[in-house]
mmCIF file of C-alpha atoms and ligand atoms in Angstrom:
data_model
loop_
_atom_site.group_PDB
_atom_site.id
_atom_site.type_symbol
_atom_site.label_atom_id
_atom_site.label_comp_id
_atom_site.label_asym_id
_atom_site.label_seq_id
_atom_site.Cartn_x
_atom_site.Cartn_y
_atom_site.Cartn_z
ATOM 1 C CA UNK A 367 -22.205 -15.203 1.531
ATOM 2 C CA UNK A 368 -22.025 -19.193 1.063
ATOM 3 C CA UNK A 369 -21.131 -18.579 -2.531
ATOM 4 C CA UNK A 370 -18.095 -16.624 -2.492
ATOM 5 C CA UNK A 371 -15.519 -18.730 -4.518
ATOM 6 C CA UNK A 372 -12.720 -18.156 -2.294
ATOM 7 C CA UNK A 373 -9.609 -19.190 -4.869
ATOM 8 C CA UNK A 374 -11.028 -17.060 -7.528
ATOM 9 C CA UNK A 375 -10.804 -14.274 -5.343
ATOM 10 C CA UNK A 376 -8.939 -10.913 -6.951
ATOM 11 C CA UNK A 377 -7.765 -7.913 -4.571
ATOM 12 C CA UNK A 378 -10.901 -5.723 -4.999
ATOM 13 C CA UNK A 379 -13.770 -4.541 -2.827
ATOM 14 C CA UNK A 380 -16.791 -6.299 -1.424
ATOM 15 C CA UNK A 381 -19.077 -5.947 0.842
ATOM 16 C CA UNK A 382 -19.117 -7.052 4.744
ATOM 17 C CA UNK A 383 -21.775 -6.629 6.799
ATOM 18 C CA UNK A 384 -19.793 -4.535 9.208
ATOM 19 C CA UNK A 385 -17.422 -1.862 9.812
ATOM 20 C CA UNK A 386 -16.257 -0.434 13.304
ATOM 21 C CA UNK A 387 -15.378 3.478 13.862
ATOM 22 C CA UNK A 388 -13.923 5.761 15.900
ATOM 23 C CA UNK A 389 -14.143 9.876 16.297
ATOM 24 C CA UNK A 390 -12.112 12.589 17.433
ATOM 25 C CA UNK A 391 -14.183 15.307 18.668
ATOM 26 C CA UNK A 392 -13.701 18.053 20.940
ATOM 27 C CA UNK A 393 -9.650 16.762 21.826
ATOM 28 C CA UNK A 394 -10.618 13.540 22.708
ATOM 29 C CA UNK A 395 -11.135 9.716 21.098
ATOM 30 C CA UNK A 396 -15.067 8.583 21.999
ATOM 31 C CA UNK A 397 -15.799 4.870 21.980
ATOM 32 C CA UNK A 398 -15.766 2.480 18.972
ATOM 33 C CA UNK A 399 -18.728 2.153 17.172
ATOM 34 C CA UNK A 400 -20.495 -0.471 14.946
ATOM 35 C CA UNK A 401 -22.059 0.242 11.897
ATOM 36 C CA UNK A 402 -23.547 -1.349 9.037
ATOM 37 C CA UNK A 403 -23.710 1.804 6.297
ATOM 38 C CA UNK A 404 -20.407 1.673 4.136
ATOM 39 C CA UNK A 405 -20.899 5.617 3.961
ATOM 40 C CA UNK A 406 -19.673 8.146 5.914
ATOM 41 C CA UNK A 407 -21.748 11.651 5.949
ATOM 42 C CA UNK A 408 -18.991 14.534 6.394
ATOM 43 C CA UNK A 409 -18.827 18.218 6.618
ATOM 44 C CA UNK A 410 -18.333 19.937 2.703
ATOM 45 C CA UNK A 411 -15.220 21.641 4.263
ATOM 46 C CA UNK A 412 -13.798 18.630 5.759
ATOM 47 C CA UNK A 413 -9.839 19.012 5.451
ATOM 48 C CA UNK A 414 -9.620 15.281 3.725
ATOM 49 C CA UNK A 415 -11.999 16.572 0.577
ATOM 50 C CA UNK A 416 -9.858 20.084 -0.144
ATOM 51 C CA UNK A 417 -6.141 18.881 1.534
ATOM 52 C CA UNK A 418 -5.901 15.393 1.801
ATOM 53 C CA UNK A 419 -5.850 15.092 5.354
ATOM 54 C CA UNK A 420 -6.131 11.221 5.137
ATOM 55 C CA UNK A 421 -4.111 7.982 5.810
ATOM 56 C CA UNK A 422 -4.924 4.733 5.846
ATOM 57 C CA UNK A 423 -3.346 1.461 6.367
ATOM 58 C CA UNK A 424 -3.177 -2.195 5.074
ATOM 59 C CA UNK A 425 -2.865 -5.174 6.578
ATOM 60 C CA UNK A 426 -4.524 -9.243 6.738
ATOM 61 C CA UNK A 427 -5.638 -12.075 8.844
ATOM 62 C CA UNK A 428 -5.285 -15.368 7.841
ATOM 63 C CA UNK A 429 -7.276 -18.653 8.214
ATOM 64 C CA UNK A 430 -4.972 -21.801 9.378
ATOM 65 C CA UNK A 431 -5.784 -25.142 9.199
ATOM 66 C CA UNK A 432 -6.843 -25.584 12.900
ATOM 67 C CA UNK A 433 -9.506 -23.505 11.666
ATOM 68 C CA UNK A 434 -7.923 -20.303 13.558
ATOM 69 C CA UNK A 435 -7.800 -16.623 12.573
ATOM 70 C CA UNK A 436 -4.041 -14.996 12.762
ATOM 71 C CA UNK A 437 -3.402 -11.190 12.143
ATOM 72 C CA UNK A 438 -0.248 -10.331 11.400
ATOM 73 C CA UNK A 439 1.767 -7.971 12.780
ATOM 74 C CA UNK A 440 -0.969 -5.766 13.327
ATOM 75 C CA UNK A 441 1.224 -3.598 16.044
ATOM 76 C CA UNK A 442 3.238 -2.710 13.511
ATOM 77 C CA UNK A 443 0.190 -1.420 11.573
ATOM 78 C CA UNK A 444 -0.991 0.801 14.459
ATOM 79 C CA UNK A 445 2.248 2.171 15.139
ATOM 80 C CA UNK A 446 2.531 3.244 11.605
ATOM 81 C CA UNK A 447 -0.547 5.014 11.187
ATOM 82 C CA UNK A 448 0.490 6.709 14.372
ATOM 83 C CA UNK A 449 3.763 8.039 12.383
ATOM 84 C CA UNK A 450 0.879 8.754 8.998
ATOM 85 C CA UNK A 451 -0.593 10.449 11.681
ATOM 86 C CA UNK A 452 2.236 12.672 12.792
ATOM 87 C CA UNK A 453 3.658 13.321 9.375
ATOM 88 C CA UNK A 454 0.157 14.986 8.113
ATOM 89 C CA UNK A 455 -0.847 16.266 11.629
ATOM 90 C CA UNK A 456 -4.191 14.144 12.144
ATOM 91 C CA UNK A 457 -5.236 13.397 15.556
ATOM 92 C CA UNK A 458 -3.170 10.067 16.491
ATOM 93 C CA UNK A 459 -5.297 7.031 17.461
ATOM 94 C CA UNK A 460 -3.798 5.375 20.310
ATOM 95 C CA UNK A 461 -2.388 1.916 19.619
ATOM 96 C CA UNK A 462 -4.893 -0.082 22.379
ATOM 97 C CA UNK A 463 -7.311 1.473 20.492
ATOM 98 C CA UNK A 464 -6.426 0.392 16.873
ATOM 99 C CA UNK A 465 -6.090 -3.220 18.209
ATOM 100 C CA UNK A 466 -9.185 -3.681 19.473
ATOM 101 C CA UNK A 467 -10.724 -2.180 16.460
ATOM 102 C CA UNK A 468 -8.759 -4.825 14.487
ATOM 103 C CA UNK A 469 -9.900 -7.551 16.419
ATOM 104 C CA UNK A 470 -13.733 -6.347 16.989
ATOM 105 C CA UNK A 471 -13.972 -5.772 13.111
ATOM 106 C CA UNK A 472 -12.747 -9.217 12.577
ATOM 107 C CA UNK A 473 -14.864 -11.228 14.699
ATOM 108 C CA UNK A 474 -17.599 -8.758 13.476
ATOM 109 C CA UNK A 475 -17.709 -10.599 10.237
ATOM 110 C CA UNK A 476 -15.677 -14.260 11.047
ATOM 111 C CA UNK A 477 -17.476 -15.925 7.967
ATOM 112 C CA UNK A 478 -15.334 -13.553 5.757
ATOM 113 C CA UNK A 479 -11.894 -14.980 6.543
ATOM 114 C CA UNK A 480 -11.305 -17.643 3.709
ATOM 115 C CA UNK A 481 -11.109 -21.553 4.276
ATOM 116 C CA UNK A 482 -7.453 -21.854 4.354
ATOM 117 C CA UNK A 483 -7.127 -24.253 1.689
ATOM 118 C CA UNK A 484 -8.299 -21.657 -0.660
ATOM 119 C CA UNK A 485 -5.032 -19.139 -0.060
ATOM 120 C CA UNK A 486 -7.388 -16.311 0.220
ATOM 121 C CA UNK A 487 -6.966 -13.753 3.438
ATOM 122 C CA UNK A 488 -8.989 -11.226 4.954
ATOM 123 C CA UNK A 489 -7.952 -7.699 3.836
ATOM 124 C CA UNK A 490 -8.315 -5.539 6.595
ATOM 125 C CA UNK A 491 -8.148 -1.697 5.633
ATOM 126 C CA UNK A 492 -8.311 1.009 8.305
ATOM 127 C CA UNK A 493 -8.657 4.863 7.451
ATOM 128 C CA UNK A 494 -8.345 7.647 9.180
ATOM 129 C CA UNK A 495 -8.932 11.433 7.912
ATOM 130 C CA UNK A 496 -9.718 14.480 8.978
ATOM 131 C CA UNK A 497 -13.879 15.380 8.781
ATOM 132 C CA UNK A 498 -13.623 19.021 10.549
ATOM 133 C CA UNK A 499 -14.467 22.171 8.537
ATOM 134 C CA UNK A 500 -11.501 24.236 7.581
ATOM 135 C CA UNK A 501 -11.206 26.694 4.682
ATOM 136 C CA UNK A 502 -7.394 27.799 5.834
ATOM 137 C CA UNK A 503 -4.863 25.035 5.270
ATOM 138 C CA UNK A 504 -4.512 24.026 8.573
ATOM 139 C CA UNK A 505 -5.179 20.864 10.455
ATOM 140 C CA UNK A 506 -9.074 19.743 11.178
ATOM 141 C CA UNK A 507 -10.384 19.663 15.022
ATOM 142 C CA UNK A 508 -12.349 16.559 14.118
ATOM 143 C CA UNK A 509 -11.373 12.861 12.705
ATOM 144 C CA UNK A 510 -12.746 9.627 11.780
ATOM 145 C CA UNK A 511 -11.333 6.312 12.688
ATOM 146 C CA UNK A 512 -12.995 3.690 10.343
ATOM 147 C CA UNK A 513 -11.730 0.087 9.662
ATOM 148 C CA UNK A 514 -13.397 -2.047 7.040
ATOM 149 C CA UNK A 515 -12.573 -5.509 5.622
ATOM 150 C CA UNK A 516 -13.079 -7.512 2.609
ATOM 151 C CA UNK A 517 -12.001 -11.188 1.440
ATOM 152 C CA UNK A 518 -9.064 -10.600 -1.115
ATOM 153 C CA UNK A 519 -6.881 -13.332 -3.579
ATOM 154 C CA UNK A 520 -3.714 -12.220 -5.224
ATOM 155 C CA UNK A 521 -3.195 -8.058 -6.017
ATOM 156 C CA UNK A 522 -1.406 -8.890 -9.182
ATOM 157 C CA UNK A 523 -4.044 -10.916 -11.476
ATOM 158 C CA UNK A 524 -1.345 -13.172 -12.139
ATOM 159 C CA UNK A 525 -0.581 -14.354 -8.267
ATOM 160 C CA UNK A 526 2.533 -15.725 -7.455
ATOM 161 C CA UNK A 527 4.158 -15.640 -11.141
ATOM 162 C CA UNK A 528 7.071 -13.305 -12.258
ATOM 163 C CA UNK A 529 5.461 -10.099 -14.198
ATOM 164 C CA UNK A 530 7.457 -7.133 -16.239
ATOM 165 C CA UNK A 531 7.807 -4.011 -14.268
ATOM 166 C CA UNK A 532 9.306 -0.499 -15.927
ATOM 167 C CA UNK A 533 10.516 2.600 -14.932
ATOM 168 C CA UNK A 534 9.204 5.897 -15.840
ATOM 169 C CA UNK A 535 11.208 9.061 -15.401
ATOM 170 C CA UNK A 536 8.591 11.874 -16.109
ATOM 171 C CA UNK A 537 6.967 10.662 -12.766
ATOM 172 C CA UNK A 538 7.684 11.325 -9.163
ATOM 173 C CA UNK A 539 6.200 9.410 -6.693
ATOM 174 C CA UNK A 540 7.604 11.110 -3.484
ATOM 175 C CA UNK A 541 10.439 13.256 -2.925
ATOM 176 C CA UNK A 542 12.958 13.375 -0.778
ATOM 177 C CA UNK A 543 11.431 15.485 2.062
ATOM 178 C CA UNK A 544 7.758 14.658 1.508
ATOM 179 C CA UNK A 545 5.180 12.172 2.118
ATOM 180 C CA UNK A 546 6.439 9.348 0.911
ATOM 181 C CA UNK A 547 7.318 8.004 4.038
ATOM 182 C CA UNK A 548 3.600 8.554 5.410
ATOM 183 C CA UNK A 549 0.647 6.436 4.199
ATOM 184 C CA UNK A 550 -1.095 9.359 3.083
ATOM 185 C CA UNK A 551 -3.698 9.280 0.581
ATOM 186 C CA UNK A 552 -2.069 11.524 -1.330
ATOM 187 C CA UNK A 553 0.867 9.559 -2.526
ATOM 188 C CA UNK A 554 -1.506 6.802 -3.880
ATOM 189 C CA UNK A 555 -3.039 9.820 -6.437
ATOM 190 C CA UNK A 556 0.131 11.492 -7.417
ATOM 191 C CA UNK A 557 0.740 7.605 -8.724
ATOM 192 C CA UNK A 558 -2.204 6.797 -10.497
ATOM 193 C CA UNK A 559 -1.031 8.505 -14.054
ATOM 194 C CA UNK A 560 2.232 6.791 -13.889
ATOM 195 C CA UNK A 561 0.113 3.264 -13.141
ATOM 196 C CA UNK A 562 -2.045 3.727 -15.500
ATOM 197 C CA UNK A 563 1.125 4.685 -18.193
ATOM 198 C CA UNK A 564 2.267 1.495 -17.171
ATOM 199 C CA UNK A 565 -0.728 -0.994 -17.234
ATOM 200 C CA UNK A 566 -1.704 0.261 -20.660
ATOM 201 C CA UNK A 567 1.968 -0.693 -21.513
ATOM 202 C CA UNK A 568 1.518 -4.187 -19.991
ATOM 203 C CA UNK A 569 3.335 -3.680 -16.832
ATOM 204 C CA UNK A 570 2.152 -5.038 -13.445
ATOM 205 C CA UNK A 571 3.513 -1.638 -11.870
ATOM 206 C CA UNK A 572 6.283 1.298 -11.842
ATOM 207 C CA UNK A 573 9.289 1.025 -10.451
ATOM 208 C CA UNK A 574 9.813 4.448 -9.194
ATOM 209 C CA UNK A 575 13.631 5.974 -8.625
ATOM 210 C CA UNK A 576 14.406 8.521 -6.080
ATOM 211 C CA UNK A 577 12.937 11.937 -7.535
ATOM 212 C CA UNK A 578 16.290 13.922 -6.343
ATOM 213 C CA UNK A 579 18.989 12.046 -9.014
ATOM 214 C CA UNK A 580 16.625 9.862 -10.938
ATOM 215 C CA UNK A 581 19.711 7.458 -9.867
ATOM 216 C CA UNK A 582 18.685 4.762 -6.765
ATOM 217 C CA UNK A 583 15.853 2.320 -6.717
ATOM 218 C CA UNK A 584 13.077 3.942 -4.440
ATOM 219 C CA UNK A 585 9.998 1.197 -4.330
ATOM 220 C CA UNK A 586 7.039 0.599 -6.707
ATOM 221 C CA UNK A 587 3.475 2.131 -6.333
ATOM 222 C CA UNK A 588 1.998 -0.534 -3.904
ATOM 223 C CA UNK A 589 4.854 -2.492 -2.520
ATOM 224 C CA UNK A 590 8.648 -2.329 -1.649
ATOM 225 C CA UNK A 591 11.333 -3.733 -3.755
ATOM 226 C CA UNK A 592 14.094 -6.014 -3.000
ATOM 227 C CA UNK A 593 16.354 -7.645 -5.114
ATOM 228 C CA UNK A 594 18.979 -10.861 -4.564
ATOM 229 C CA UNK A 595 22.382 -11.491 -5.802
ATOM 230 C CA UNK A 596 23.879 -14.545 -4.293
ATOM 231 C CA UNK A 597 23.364 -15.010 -0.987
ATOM 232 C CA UNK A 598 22.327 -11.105 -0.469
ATOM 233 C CA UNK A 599 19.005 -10.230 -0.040
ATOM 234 C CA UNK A 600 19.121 -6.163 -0.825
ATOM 235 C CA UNK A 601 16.677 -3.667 -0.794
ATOM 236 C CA UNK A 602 16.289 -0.106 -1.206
ATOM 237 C CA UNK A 603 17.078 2.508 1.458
ATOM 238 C CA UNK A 604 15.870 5.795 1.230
ATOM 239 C CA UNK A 605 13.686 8.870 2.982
ATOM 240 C CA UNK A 606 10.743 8.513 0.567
ATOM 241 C CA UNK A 607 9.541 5.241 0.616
ATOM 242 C CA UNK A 608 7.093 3.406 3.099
ATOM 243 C CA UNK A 609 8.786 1.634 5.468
ATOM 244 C CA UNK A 610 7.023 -1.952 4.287
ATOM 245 C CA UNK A 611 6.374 -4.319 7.233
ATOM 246 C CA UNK A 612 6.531 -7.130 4.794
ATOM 247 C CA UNK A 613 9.558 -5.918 3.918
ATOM 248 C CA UNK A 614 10.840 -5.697 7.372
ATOM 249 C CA UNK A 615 9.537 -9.278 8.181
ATOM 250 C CA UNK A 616 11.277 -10.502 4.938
ATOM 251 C CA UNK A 617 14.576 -9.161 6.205
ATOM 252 C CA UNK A 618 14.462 -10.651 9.329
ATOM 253 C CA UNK A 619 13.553 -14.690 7.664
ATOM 254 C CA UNK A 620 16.405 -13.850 5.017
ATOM 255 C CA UNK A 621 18.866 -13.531 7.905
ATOM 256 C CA UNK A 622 17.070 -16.799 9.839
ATOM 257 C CA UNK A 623 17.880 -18.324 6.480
ATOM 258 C CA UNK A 624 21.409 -17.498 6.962
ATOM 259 C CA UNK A 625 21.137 -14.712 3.897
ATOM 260 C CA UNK A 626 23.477 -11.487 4.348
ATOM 261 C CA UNK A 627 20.805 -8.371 4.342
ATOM 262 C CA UNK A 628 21.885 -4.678 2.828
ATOM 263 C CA UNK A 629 19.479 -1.677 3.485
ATOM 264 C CA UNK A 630 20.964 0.702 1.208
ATOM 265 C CA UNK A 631 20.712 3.040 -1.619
ATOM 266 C CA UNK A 632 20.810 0.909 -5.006
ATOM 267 C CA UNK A 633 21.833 2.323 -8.119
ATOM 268 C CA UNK A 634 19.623 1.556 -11.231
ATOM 269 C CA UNK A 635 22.590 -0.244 -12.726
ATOM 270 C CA UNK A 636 22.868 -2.750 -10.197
ATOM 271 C CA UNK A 637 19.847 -3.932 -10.879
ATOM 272 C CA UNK A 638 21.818 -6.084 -14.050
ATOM 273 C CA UNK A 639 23.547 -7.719 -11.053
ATOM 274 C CA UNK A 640 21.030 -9.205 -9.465
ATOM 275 C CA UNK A 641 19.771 -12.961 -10.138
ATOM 276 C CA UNK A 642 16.567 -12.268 -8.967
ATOM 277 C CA UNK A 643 13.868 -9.172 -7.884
ATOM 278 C CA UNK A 644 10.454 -8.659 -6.116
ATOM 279 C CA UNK A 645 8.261 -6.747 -5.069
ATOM 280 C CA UNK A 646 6.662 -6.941 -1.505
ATOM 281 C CA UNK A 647 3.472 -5.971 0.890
ATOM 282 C CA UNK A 648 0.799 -6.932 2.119
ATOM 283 C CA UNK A 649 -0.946 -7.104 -0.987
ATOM 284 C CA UNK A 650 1.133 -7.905 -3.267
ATOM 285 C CA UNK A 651 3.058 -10.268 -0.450
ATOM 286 C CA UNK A 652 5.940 -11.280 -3.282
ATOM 287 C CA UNK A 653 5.280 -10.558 -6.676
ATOM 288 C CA UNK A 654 8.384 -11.722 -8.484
ATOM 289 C CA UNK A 655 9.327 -9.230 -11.287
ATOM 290 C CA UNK A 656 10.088 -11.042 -14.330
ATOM 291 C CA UNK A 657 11.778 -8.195 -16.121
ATOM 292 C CA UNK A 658 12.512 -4.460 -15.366
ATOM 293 C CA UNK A 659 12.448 -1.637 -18.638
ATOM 294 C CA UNK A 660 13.891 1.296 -18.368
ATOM 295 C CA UNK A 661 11.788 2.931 -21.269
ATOM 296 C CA UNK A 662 14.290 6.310 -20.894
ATOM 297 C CA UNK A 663 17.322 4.345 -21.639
ATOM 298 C CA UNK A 664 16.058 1.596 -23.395
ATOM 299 C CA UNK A 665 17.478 -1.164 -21.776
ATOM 300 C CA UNK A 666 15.967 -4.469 -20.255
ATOM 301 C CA UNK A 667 16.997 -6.140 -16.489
ATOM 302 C CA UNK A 668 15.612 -9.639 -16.779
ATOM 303 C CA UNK A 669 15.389 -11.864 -13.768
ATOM 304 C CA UNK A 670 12.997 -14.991 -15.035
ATOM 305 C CA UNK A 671 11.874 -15.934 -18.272
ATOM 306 C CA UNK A 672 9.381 -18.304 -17.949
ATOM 307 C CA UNK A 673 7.298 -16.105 -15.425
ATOM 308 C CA UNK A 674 8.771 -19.128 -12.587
ATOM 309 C CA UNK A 675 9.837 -17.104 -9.704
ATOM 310 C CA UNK A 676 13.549 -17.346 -8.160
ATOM 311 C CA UNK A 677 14.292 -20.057 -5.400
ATOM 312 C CA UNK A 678 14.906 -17.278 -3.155
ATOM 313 C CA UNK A 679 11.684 -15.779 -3.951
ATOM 314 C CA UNK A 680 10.072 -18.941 -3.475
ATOM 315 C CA UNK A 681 11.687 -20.060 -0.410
ATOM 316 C CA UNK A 682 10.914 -16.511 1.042
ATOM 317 C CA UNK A 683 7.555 -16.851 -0.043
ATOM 318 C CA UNK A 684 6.939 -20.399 1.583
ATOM 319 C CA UNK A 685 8.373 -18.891 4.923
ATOM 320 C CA UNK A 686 6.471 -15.837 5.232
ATOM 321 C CA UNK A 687 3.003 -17.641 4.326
ATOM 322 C CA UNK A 688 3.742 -20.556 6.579
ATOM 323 C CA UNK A 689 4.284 -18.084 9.820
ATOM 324 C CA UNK A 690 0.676 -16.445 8.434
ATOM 325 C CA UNK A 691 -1.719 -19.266 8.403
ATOM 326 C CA UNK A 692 0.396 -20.697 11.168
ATOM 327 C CA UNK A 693 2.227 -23.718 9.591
ATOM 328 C CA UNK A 694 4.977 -23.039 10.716
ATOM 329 C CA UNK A 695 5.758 -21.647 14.244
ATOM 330 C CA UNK A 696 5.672 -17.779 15.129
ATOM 331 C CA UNK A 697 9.249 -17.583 15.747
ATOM 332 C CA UNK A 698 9.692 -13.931 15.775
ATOM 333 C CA UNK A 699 6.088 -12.921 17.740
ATOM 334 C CA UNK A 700 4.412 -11.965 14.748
ATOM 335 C CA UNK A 701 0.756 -13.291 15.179
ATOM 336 C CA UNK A 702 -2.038 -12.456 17.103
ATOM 337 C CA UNK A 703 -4.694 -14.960 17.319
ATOM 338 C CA UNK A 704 -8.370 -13.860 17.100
ATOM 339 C CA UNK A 705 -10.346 -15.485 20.172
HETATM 340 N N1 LIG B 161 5.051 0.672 -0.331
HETATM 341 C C1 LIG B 161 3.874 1.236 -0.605
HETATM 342 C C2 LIG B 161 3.864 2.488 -1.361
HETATM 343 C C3 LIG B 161 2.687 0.612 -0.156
HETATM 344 O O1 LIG B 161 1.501 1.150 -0.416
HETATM 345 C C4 LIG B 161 2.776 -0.583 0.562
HETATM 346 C C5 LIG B 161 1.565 -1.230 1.066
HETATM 347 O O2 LIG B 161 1.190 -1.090 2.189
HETATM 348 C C6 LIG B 161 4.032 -1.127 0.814
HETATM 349 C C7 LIG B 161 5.155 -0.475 0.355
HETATM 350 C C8 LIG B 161 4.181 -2.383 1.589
HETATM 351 O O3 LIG B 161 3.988 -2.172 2.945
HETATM 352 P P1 LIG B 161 3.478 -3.320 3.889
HETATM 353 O O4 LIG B 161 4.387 -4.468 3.689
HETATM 354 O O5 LIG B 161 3.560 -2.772 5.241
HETATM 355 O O6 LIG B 161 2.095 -3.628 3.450
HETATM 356 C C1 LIG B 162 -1.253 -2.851 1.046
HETATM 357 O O1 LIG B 162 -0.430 -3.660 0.629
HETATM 358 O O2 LIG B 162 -1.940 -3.071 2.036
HETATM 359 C C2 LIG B 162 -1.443 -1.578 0.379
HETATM 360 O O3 LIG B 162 -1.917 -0.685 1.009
HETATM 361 C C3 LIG B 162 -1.047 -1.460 -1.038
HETATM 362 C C4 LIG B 162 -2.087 -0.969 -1.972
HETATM 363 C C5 LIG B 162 -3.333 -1.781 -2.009
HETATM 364 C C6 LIG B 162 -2.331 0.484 -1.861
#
């Protein structure tokens, strides 16, 4: 593993040595479990292969220069996949649970979390889906719990630059009463024609719009959106998108940095107010959006020419990284540190 080149690192897969799981059998959690296979052998009928009974989560831990390992936030992560878990009826894994499994997995395979001079992190990806036979649509009586990690560089090729993003009307991510709210599997396919529409047009990623009106800002395939117009830091509210926790932790450093923060519905046509727009998660952290097109109605939002993100951007940027590989001090009780 000595030769991974940590900076040139992309957001893909690789290979650790191991993965920890969980399963739900018989109405009950058993213990966490090691393994070494990245396969999973599953029932033909399992509910995850015919309904999509699956949903997974995302989430990093971060090398600092004392040579420490910091997750963020990972409560956060638990509790959401507890809410996944809910919305699509999969047994719910209790939080204690997820944590350890973080934190096992992690020390599992240390070498994996990148020097911090690099600016590399340590993707951590947990899944959970529903491996019981069932032939009606109904929930499965059996789940697996698996969490896997990988070393991971920017999501966008292009890291922390501005990129064009576009909005596509013939697609619907979520609507208003669905899934979107869930990190289900399921959302991530009923988004992979309108990605791919866009990346063959030479956008990062879709901007998708509520599916009701085709009116408000709703988020983009992989990450929230947020935009800022003075001292405003505004961002989308609405009942189909994921609730981001980068988003969320955003928020809360734009008001430390004295910013005015609006959760609300935002009309497309604001977005020609704004001096500056992003997109943010845990992957993509902040990609700046350089421009937005609205191929329906042919016009263009642009926010940076030059591909330089906003001082905003950057300022929010610096912040949220600094509290990560623990630069700066975790103010808000965001970090757990991996003993
Ligand atoms: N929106 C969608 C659709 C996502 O897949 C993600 C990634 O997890 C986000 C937003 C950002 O969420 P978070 O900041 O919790 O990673
Ligand atoms: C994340 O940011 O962790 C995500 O899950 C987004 C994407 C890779 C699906």
């Amino acid at each position: 593993m000595s030769e991974i080149e940590w900076s040139k690192l992309s957001f893909g897969y690789m290979k650790a040595p191991y993965n920890v799981r969980c399963t739900y059998k018989d109405g009950r959690w058993g213990e966490l479990t090691v393994s070494d296979s990245e396969y999973v052998n599953i029932h033909m009928a399992a509910t995850v292969l015919h309904y999509g009974q699956a949903g997974f989560e995302g989430m990093k831990a971060f090398r600092g220069q004392d040579g420490k390992i910091r997750v963020f936030r990972m409560d956060e992560n638990g509790k959401r996949l507890i809410s996944t878990s809910e919305g699509i009826m999969m047994a719910e894994l209790p939080l204690e649970l997820f944590e350890e499994a973080v934190m096992k997995v992690i020390k599992l395979n240390e070498h994996l979390v990148p020097p911090y001079e690099s600016g590399a992190s340590l993707y951590i990806r947990p899944v959970l889906f529903g491996s019981g036979p069932q032939v009606g649509v109904k929930p499965a009586n059996e789940y697996e719990f698996i969490i896997f990690v990988m070393p991971v560089g920017p999501y966008f090729k292009e890291g922390f630059k501005a990129t064009p993003f576009c909005i596509l009307r013939h697609f619907d991510r979520a609507a208003p009463y669905g899934t979107g709210r869930f990190k289900v599997g399921g959302n991530y396919a009923a988004g992979l024609k309108a990605g791919e529409e866009a990346h063959s047009k030479g956008y990062s990623a879709v901007l998708y719009l509520d599916a009701r009106e085709k009116k408000y800002i709703d988020e983009c395939g992989p990450a929230n959106f947020f935009g800022i117009r003075g001292n405003s830091y505004i961002t989308p509210k609405s009942e189909s998108i994921l609730p981001s926790i980068t988003n969320k932790s955003l928020m809360t450093i734009a008001a430390d940095m004295g910013m005015q923060v609006e959760q609300r519905p935002i009309a497309v046509e604001e977005l020609k107010t704004f001096e500056e727009a992003g997109a943010c998660g845990t992957a993509a952290v902040i990609s700046p959006v350089s421009r937005i097109d609205d191929l329906d109605d042919n016009i263009t939002y642009e926010f940076s020419k030059d591909g330089e993100p906003g001082p905003v951007s950057k300022e929010l940027y610096t912040r949220l990284r600094a509290i990560q590989y623990g630069d700066a001090p975790d103010k808000f009780g965001w970090i757990t540190i991996v003993e």
